[in-house]
Coordinates of C-alpha atoms in Angstrom, one line a residue:
Chain R
M1 CA 81.9 95.3 167.4
R2 CA 80.4 93.9 164.1
T3 CA 79.8 97.3 162.8
T4 CA 82.8 99.2 164.6
A5 CA 85.5 96.7 163.6
P6 CA 84.9 97.2 159.7
V7 CA 84.4 101.0 160.1
I8 CA 88.0 101.1 161.9
V9 CA 89.6 99.0 159.2
A10 CA 88.1 101.0 156.5
F11 CA 89.4 104.1 158.2
L12 CA 92.6 103.0 158.8
V13 CA 93.2 101.5 155.4
G14 CA 91.7 104.6 153.7
I15 CA 93.5 107.3 155.4
T16 CA 96.7 105.3 154.8
L17 CA 96.3 105.1 151.3
V18 CA 95.3 108.7 150.9
I19 CA 98.4 109.8 152.8
T20 CA 100.8 107.6 150.9
F21 CA 99.6 108.7 147.6
F22 CA 100.8 112.3 148.4
L23 CA 104.4 110.8 149.8
N24 CA 107.1 109.7 147.8
E25 CA 106.7 105.9 147.2
K26 CA 110.4 105.5 147.0
T27 CA 110.7 105.9 150.7
P28 CA 111.1 102.3 151.8
L29 CA 108.4 102.5 154.6
V30 CA 105.8 104.5 152.6
G31 CA 106.3 102.2 149.5
Q32 CA 106.2 99.1 151.3
L33 CA 103.1 99.9 153.5
S34 CA 101.2 101.3 150.4
N35 CA 102.0 98.1 148.4
Q36 CA 101.3 95.8 151.3
L37 CA 97.8 97.2 151.6
L38 CA 97.2 97.0 147.7
D39 CA 98.3 93.1 147.9
W40 CA 95.8 92.6 150.6
L41 CA 93.0 94.3 148.4
I42 CA 94.2 92.0 145.4
I43 CA 93.8 88.8 147.7
I44 CA 90.6 89.7 149.1
G45 CA 89.4 90.6 145.4
G46 CA 90.4 87.1 144.4
F47 CA 88.2 85.5 147.2
T48 CA 85.2 87.8 145.9
L49 CA 85.7 86.2 142.4
L50 CA 85.5 82.8 144.3
L51 CA 82.4 83.9 146.1
G52 CA 80.7 84.6 142.9
V53 CA 81.4 81.3 141.4
V54 CA 80.2 79.6 144.5
S55 CA 77.0 81.8 144.7
I56 CA 76.0 81.3 141.0
L57 CA 76.4 77.4 141.5
R58 CA 74.3 77.5 144.7
V59 CA 71.4 79.8 143.5
S60 CA 71.4 77.8 140.2
W61 CA 71.3 74.5 141.8
Q62 CA 68.6 75.5 144.4
T63 CA 66.4 76.6 141.3
V64 CA 67.1 73.3 139.7
Q65 CA 66.2 71.1 143.0
R66 CA 63.0 73.1 143.4
R67 CA 62.0 72.9 139.7
K68 CA 61.5 76.7 139.6
E69 CA 60.6 78.5 136.2
G70 CA 63.5 78.0 133.7
W71 CA 65.3 75.5 135.7
F72 CA 66.6 73.7 132.7
Y73 CA 68.4 76.8 131.9
K74 CA 70.2 76.8 135.2
I75 CA 71.4 73.3 134.2
A76 CA 73.2 75.0 131.3
T77 CA 74.6 77.6 133.6
I78 CA 76.1 74.9 135.9
V79 CA 77.3 72.6 133.1
S80 CA 79.0 75.7 131.6
V81 CA 80.7 76.9 134.6
L82 CA 82.0 73.5 135.4
V83 CA 83.4 72.7 132.1
M84 CA 85.0 76.0 131.5
A85 CA 86.3 75.8 135.1
I86 CA 87.6 72.4 135.8
P87 CA 89.8 71.6 133.0
S88 CA 91.4 75.3 133.3
L89 CA 92.3 74.5 137.0
L90 CA 93.8 71.2 136.2
P91 CA 97.6 71.1 136.0
V92 CA 99.1 71.0 132.3
S93 CA 101.5 68.4 133.4
W94 CA 98.7 66.0 133.6
S95 CA 97.5 66.6 130.0
P96 CA 97.7 69.4 127.4
L97 CA 94.1 69.6 127.4
F98 CA 94.3 71.2 130.8
G99 CA 95.2 74.8 131.8
R100 CA 94.3 78.0 129.9
F101 CA 96.5 77.7 126.9
E102 CA 96.5 77.1 123.2
G103 CA 95.2 73.5 122.7
S104 CA 93.6 73.3 126.1
I105 CA 89.9 72.6 126.5
Y106 CA 89.1 76.1 128.1
D107 CA 91.1 77.8 125.0
W108 CA 88.8 76.0 122.5
L109 CA 85.7 76.8 124.6
F110 CA 86.6 80.4 124.8
V111 CA 87.8 80.9 121.0
N112 CA 84.9 78.7 119.5
L113 CA 81.9 79.4 121.9
Q114 CA 82.3 82.2 124.5
A115 CA 83.8 85.0 122.4
P116 CA 81.5 84.4 119.3
M117 CA 78.6 84.2 121.7
M118 CA 79.6 87.5 123.3
A119 CA 80.4 89.1 120.0
T120 CA 76.9 88.2 118.5
M121 CA 75.1 89.8 121.7
F122 CA 76.9 92.9 121.5
A123 CA 76.5 92.7 117.5
T124 CA 72.6 92.5 117.8
L125 CA 72.8 96.0 119.3
A126 CA 72.8 97.4 115.7
F127 CA 69.4 95.8 114.8
Y128 CA 67.9 97.4 117.9
I129 CA 69.5 100.7 117.4
A130 CA 68.3 100.9 113.7
S131 CA 64.9 100.0 114.8
A132 CA 64.7 102.6 117.8
A133 CA 66.3 105.3 115.8
Y134 CA 63.6 105.3 113.1
R135 CA 60.8 105.0 115.7
A136 CA 62.2 107.3 118.2
F137 CA 64.4 109.9 116.8
R138 CA 62.0 112.7 116.1
A139 CA 62.4 116.5 115.8
R140 CA 59.6 117.3 118.3
T141 CA 61.3 120.3 120.0
A142 CA 64.3 122.7 119.2
E143 CA 66.6 120.7 121.6
A144 CA 65.6 117.2 119.9
T145 CA 66.3 118.8 116.3
L146 CA 69.8 120.1 117.6
L147 CA 70.7 116.7 118.8
L148 CA 69.2 114.9 115.7
L149 CA 71.3 117.2 113.2
T150 CA 74.3 116.8 115.5
A151 CA 74.1 113.1 115.4
V152 CA 73.4 112.8 111.6
L153 CA 76.8 115.1 111.2
V154 CA 78.7 113.0 113.4
M155 CA 77.5 109.6 111.7
F156 CA 78.3 111.1 108.4
W157 CA 81.7 112.0 109.5
R158 CA 82.6 108.9 111.3
V159 CA 82.3 106.9 108.0
P160 CA 84.4 107.1 104.8
I161 CA 81.5 107.7 102.3
G162 CA 79.8 110.2 104.4
E163 CA 83.0 112.1 104.8
A164 CA 83.4 112.3 101.1
I165 CA 79.8 113.8 101.1
L166 CA 80.6 116.4 103.6
N167 CA 83.7 117.4 101.6
L168 CA 81.4 118.2 98.7
M169 CA 79.5 120.9 100.9
P170 CA 81.0 124.3 101.0
G171 CA 83.7 124.9 103.8
D172 CA 85.7 122.2 105.3
M173 CA 82.9 120.4 107.1
P174 CA 85.0 117.4 108.5
Y175 CA 87.3 119.8 110.1
F176 CA 84.4 121.8 111.6
I177 CA 82.9 118.8 113.1
N178 CA 86.2 117.6 114.5
K179 CA 87.1 121.2 115.9
F180 CA 83.8 122.5 117.0
V181 CA 81.5 119.5 117.8
M182 CA 84.1 116.8 119.0
N183 CA 87.0 119.0 120.4
G184 CA 84.5 121.8 121.1
A185 CA 81.1 121.4 122.6
N186 CA 81.6 117.7 123.2
L187 CA 84.9 118.2 125.1
A188 CA 83.6 120.9 127.4
V189 CA 80.4 118.9 128.3
Q190 CA 82.7 115.7 128.9
R191 CA 85.2 117.8 131.0
G192 CA 82.1 119.0 133.1
I193 CA 80.8 115.5 133.6
I194 CA 84.0 113.9 134.6
I195 CA 85.0 116.7 137.0
G196 CA 81.4 116.2 138.4
A197 CA 81.8 112.5 138.9
A198 CA 85.2 112.8 140.2
L199 CA 84.0 115.2 142.9
G200 CA 81.3 113.0 143.7
A201 CA 83.5 109.8 144.1
A202 CA 85.9 111.7 146.4
A203 CA 82.9 112.9 148.6
M204 CA 81.6 109.3 148.5
S205 CA 85.1 108.0 149.4
L206 CA 85.4 110.5 152.2
R207 CA 82.1 109.6 153.6
I208 CA 83.1 105.7 153.7
I209 CA 86.6 106.6 155.3
L210 CA 85.0 108.7 158.2
G211 CA 82.3 105.9 158.5
I212 CA 79.4 108.1 157.8
E213 CA 78.4 106.0 154.8
R214 CA 77.7 102.4 156.0
T215 CA 75.7 100.9 153.2
Y216 CA 78.6 98.6 152.3
L217 CA 77.9 96.8 155.8
G218 CA 74.3 96.2 154.9
K219 CA 73.2 99.3 157.0
G220 CA 71.1 102.1 155.5
Chain S
M1 CA 46.5 104.4 105.0
N2 CA 49.1 106.4 103.1
F3 CA 52.8 105.7 102.5
W4 CA 54.1 107.6 105.5
E5 CA 51.5 105.9 108.0
R6 CA 52.5 102.5 106.3
F7 CA 56.2 103.5 107.0
E8 CA 55.5 104.5 110.6
S9 CA 53.7 101.1 111.4
M10 CA 56.1 99.0 109.6
D11 CA 56.9 95.8 111.6
R12 CA 60.3 96.2 113.2
R13 CA 61.6 92.8 111.5
W14 CA 61.6 94.6 108.2
V15 CA 64.2 96.9 109.7
Y16 CA 66.3 94.1 111.0
L17 CA 66.1 92.3 107.5
M18 CA 67.3 95.7 106.0
V19 CA 70.3 95.9 108.4
A20 CA 71.1 92.2 108.0
I21 CA 71.2 92.7 104.1
T22 CA 73.2 95.9 104.5
V23 CA 75.8 94.1 106.6
V24 CA 76.1 91.1 104.0
I25 CA 76.4 92.9 100.8
P26 CA 79.8 94.6 101.4
F27 CA 81.1 91.1 102.3
I28 CA 80.1 89.8 99.0
F29 CA 81.1 93.1 97.0
P30 CA 83.7 94.7 98.9
M31 CA 83.6 98.6 98.0
K32 CA 87.0 99.7 99.6
F33 CA 85.8 103.2 100.3
P34 CA 88.9 105.7 101.0
V35 CA 89.5 106.2 104.6
S36 CA 90.9 109.6 105.7
V37 CA 93.0 109.8 108.7
S38 CA 92.0 112.0 111.9
P39 CA 94.4 114.2 113.6
E40 CA 93.9 112.1 116.7
A41 CA 94.9 108.9 115.1
R42 CA 97.8 110.5 113.3
S43 CA 99.2 111.8 116.5
F44 CA 98.8 108.5 118.2
F45 CA 100.8 106.9 115.4
D46 CA 103.5 109.5 115.5
A47 CA 104.0 109.1 119.1
V48 CA 104.5 105.4 118.8
D49 CA 106.8 105.8 115.7
S50 CA 108.7 108.4 117.3
L51 CA 109.8 106.1 120.0
P52 CA 113.4 104.9 119.8
D53 CA 114.4 101.3 119.3
S54 CA 114.2 99.0 122.4
S55 CA 111.7 101.3 124.2
V56 CA 109.6 99.5 126.6
V57 CA 105.8 99.7 125.8
M58 CA 102.8 98.4 127.9
L59 CA 100.3 97.0 125.5
V60 CA 97.2 96.9 127.6
F61 CA 94.2 94.6 126.4
D62 CA 91.5 95.8 128.5
Y63 CA 88.6 94.5 126.5
Y64 CA 86.1 91.8 126.5
P65 CA 85.5 89.4 123.7
S66 CA 82.0 91.2 123.0
T67 CA 83.9 94.2 121.5
I68 CA 86.5 92.2 119.5
A69 CA 85.3 93.7 116.2
E70 CA 86.3 97.2 117.2
C71 CA 89.2 96.6 119.6
E72 CA 91.1 93.7 118.4
P73 CA 92.2 95.4 115.1
M74 CA 93.7 98.2 117.1
A75 CA 95.5 95.7 119.4
I76 CA 96.7 93.8 116.4
A77 CA 98.0 97.0 114.4
G78 CA 99.5 98.2 117.8
A79 CA 101.5 94.9 118.0
H80 CA 102.7 95.0 114.4
H81 CA 103.9 98.6 114.8
L82 CA 105.6 97.9 118.2
F83 CA 107.4 94.9 117.0
R84 CA 108.4 96.4 113.6
K85 CA 109.9 99.2 115.7
H86 CA 111.9 96.7 117.9
C87 CA 110.2 98.1 121.1
K88 CA 110.0 95.8 124.1
V89 CA 106.4 94.8 124.7
V90 CA 104.7 94.1 128.1
T91 CA 101.3 92.9 127.7
L92 CA 98.7 92.7 130.5
S93 CA 95.1 93.0 131.2
N94 CA 92.7 94.1 133.9
I95 CA 89.7 92.0 132.3
P96 CA 89.4 88.6 133.6
Y97 CA 87.1 87.5 130.8
G98 CA 89.3 86.1 128.2
A99 CA 91.6 89.1 127.7
P100 CA 94.7 87.5 129.0
S101 CA 94.2 84.8 126.4
M102 CA 93.6 87.3 123.6
A103 CA 96.8 88.9 124.5
E104 CA 98.6 85.8 124.6
S105 CA 97.5 84.3 121.0
I106 CA 97.8 88.1 119.3
T107 CA 101.2 88.8 120.7
R108 CA 102.7 85.5 120.3
G109 CA 101.5 85.0 116.7
I110 CA 102.8 88.6 115.7
A111 CA 105.9 88.3 117.6
A112 CA 106.7 85.1 115.6
E113 CA 106.4 86.9 112.4
Y114 CA 109.1 89.5 113.3
G115 CA 111.5 86.7 115.0
K116 CA 110.6 88.0 118.4
E117 CA 111.7 85.9 121.5
Y118 CA 109.3 85.5 124.6
G119 CA 111.0 86.8 127.9
K120 CA 113.5 88.8 126.0
D121 CA 111.6 90.8 123.6
F122 CA 108.1 90.6 124.9
V123 CA 106.3 89.4 128.0
N124 CA 102.5 88.6 128.9
L125 CA 101.8 89.3 132.8
G126 CA 98.4 88.2 132.4
Y127 CA 95.4 89.4 134.5
K128 CA 95.4 90.4 138.2
Y129 CA 92.2 91.4 140.2
G130 CA 91.5 94.8 141.0
Y131 CA 92.7 97.3 138.5
V132 CA 93.1 100.5 140.9
S133 CA 95.4 98.4 143.1
V134 CA 97.2 96.9 140.3
L135 CA 98.0 100.0 138.5
K136 CA 98.9 101.9 141.7
G137 CA 101.1 99.0 142.9
M138 CA 103.0 98.8 139.6
G139 CA 104.2 102.0 140.3
V140 CA 106.5 100.9 143.3
S141 CA 107.0 97.2 141.8
I142 CA 105.7 95.3 138.9
E143 CA 107.0 92.1 140.5
S144 CA 105.1 92.6 143.7
I145 CA 101.9 92.8 141.9
F146 CA 102.7 90.1 139.2
P147 CA 105.2 87.8 140.8
A148 CA 104.9 85.5 137.7
D149 CA 103.9 85.8 133.9
N150 CA 100.6 84.6 132.5
R151 CA 101.9 80.9 132.3
G152 CA 103.4 81.1 135.8
T153 CA 107.0 81.6 135.0
P154 CA 108.6 83.9 137.8
L155 CA 109.5 87.2 136.7
S156 CA 113.0 86.9 137.9
E157 CA 113.2 84.4 135.0
L158 CA 112.5 86.7 132.4
P159 CA 115.4 89.0 131.1
L160 CA 113.1 91.8 130.1
M161 CA 111.3 91.9 133.4
N162 CA 114.8 92.1 135.0
Y163 CA 114.9 95.6 133.4
V164 CA 111.5 96.8 133.7
K165 CA 110.9 97.1 137.4
N166 CA 108.1 99.9 137.5
Y167 CA 106.8 102.6 135.5
E168 CA 110.2 104.3 135.4
Q169 CA 111.4 101.9 132.7
V170 CA 108.3 102.1 130.6
D171 CA 108.3 104.7 127.7
F172 CA 104.8 104.5 126.6
I173 CA 101.3 102.7 127.4
F174 CA 99.1 101.8 124.5
E175 CA 95.8 101.1 126.1
V176 CA 93.0 99.2 124.2
A177 CA 89.9 99.3 126.3
D178 CA 86.1 99.0 126.0
N179 CA 85.5 100.2 129.7
A180 CA 86.4 102.4 132.5
T181 CA 90.0 101.0 133.1
A182 CA 91.2 103.4 130.5
D183 CA 90.2 106.5 132.9
F184 CA 92.3 104.6 135.6
W185 CA 95.2 104.4 133.3
I186 CA 95.1 108.1 132.7
S187 CA 94.1 109.2 136.3
I188 CA 96.6 106.9 137.9
V189 CA 99.6 106.0 135.7
N190 CA 99.7 109.2 133.3
A191 CA 98.8 111.7 136.1
G192 CA 100.8 110.1 139.0
Y193 CA 103.9 108.9 137.1
G194 CA 103.9 110.9 133.7
V195 CA 104.1 107.9 131.4
P196 CA 102.7 109.1 128.0
M197 CA 100.0 107.1 126.8
G198 CA 97.6 106.8 123.8
V199 CA 94.0 105.2 124.1
G200 CA 92.3 103.0 121.5
C201 CA 88.3 102.3 122.6
T202 CA 85.1 101.6 121.2
A203 CA 83.2 104.3 119.4
V204 CA 80.7 104.8 122.1
M205 CA 83.5 105.8 124.5
A206 CA 85.4 108.1 122.2
P207 CA 83.5 111.3 122.8
K208 CA 84.7 111.3 126.6
F209 CA 88.4 110.9 125.8
Y210 CA 88.3 114.0 123.7
A211 CA 88.4 115.8 127.2
F212 CA 91.8 113.9 128.1
L213 CA 93.2 114.5 124.5
G214 CA 92.2 118.3 125.0
A215 CA 94.2 118.4 128.3
G216 CA 97.2 116.6 126.8
Q217 CA 96.8 113.6 129.3
I218 CA 96.7 111.3 126.2
V219 CA 98.7 111.7 123.1
G220 CA 96.2 110.3 120.7
L221 CA 92.8 108.6 120.3
L222 CA 91.5 105.7 118.2
G223 CA 87.8 105.8 118.1
G224 CA 85.9 102.5 117.3
M225 CA 86.4 100.8 114.2
K226 CA 87.2 103.8 112.3
G227 CA 90.2 104.7 114.4
A228 CA 91.5 101.1 114.1
A229 CA 91.2 101.5 110.3
E230 CA 93.1 104.8 110.4
Y231 CA 95.8 103.2 112.4
E232 CA 96.0 100.3 109.8
I233 CA 96.1 102.7 107.0
L234 CA 99.0 104.7 108.8
L235 CA 100.7 101.3 109.4
D236 CA 100.4 100.2 105.4
K237 CA 98.8 97.1 106.9
K238 CA 94.9 97.0 105.9
G239 CA 93.1 94.4 107.8
T240 CA 89.7 93.8 109.5
A241 CA 89.0 97.4 110.5
F242 CA 89.5 98.6 107.0
R243 CA 87.3 96.1 105.6
G244 CA 84.6 96.7 108.2
M245 CA 84.5 100.3 107.2
D246 CA 82.2 99.5 104.2
I247 CA 79.7 97.8 106.2
Q248 CA 79.7 100.6 109.0
S249 CA 79.5 103.2 106.0
L250 CA 76.3 101.5 104.6
V251 CA 74.6 100.8 107.8
H252 CA 75.2 104.4 109.0
F253 CA 73.6 105.3 105.8
L254 CA 70.7 103.0 106.4
I255 CA 70.0 104.3 109.9
I256 CA 70.3 108.0 108.6
A257 CA 67.9 107.2 106.0
L258 CA 65.4 105.6 108.4
V259 CA 65.5 108.6 110.5
V260 CA 65.0 111.2 107.8
I261 CA 62.1 109.2 106.4
G262 CA 60.6 108.7 110.0
N263 CA 60.9 112.5 110.4
V264 CA 59.2 113.5 106.8
G265 CA 56.5 111.3 107.9
F266 CA 56.1 112.7 111.3
F267 CA 55.9 116.3 109.8
V268 CA 53.5 115.2 107.3
K269 CA 51.2 113.5 109.9
K270 CA 51.6 116.5 112.0
R271 CA 50.5 118.9 109.0
R272 CA 47.6 116.8 108.2
N273 CA 46.5 116.8 111.9
R274 CA 46.6 120.6 112.0
K275 CA 44.7 120.8 108.9
T276 CA 41.8 118.7 110.0
K277 CA 41.6 120.5 113.3
S278 CA 41.2 123.7 111.4

């Protein structure tokens, strides 16, 4: 029963959403049924977010209690979660410091700590890319040389000074890169990848709806 | 050890230092390289510019704070363009991580410059979990998915949302994204409801969207900081993206120089090894 019930629910919800996709949503029953199911998905999704918060707090707390390696970092995690979450959940009517809007603790922490930290982490990629590019990007084979030349051309094309240099070359190089590299070879390859991935997703959805794929139940 | 061998075994921290210096120099000495406008950015701008007054546009903040440098200038330029054209703007986000706050601060700040009123000229719907359900559900009823706005005001109390019930009243979607949500806007909203849309995305995502551009599913594309700078130029309002192009130019050049020198060293070494063997 523990396996059968979720498979039946997945089949009924999946098949209903697939059918309603092809029907006119303005038909009251179809529209209502589809939106009702989508509302349930959103509500269940909300609980998964809550589950995530509870889980990270529980795992972090257990690490601190057992003094496992790096336990002091887990204290930082717990403090950060609580300091961000609690003031944002309290009603603004109690104090303008509560809630999620301008002037609140949450907003201050987000603007002055979280956003700059996330942007910094992402920006450090530039250093690693530069280092990796000069160490690993070698014209060892014909394919690697083609990739290298294309990458260099696109990198030139994407910046103003590079584009100015490309304009000095014979022919309209920026137009050539746009037309034949980005809107030509790249477009064709991307289209193939997108169609392939979509077919894969459709096949996987069908397997889940028909109960063939049950790994989401923890079964192999 | 000759120059090439020395260069190849160079400590990576020297590369980090070179990148850091290259990033800092344009901050101190701005170079203001001229930025040309790509056909993709021009068609995006033209599509927004040709919207009639009071058109309803969804400005979507689907990016995390980590990509602020690339995505925020697009959202800012878009908000300026839309308010300048007196469009009615509905903002929302499918990203829980700070995007509703960014949407709130950007639109409220820019709307104030143009004397726009919240609820009448623009609304921030905020965030709701599950973007596939959200995008599909808004096709039937926006109110059923977002019963209240980002600040908890019921949609029935906002005059703009009394008119905008679903995608039928939306004239254009201005999507700014750093993740796969843009794909779903295209496959669910554009393909399913025929709402025209343009996508602004990070530079690494841009190549993928040429496929949608070629198929006519999006009217235009802003790729990374360059795309944002192009939109700023078209709008005649140069901002952080335009200034960032100096830095990007120099860093691209540094990386190209490192790759070229690295390859010259590779071939010199290969040639010498061949000679030694023979």
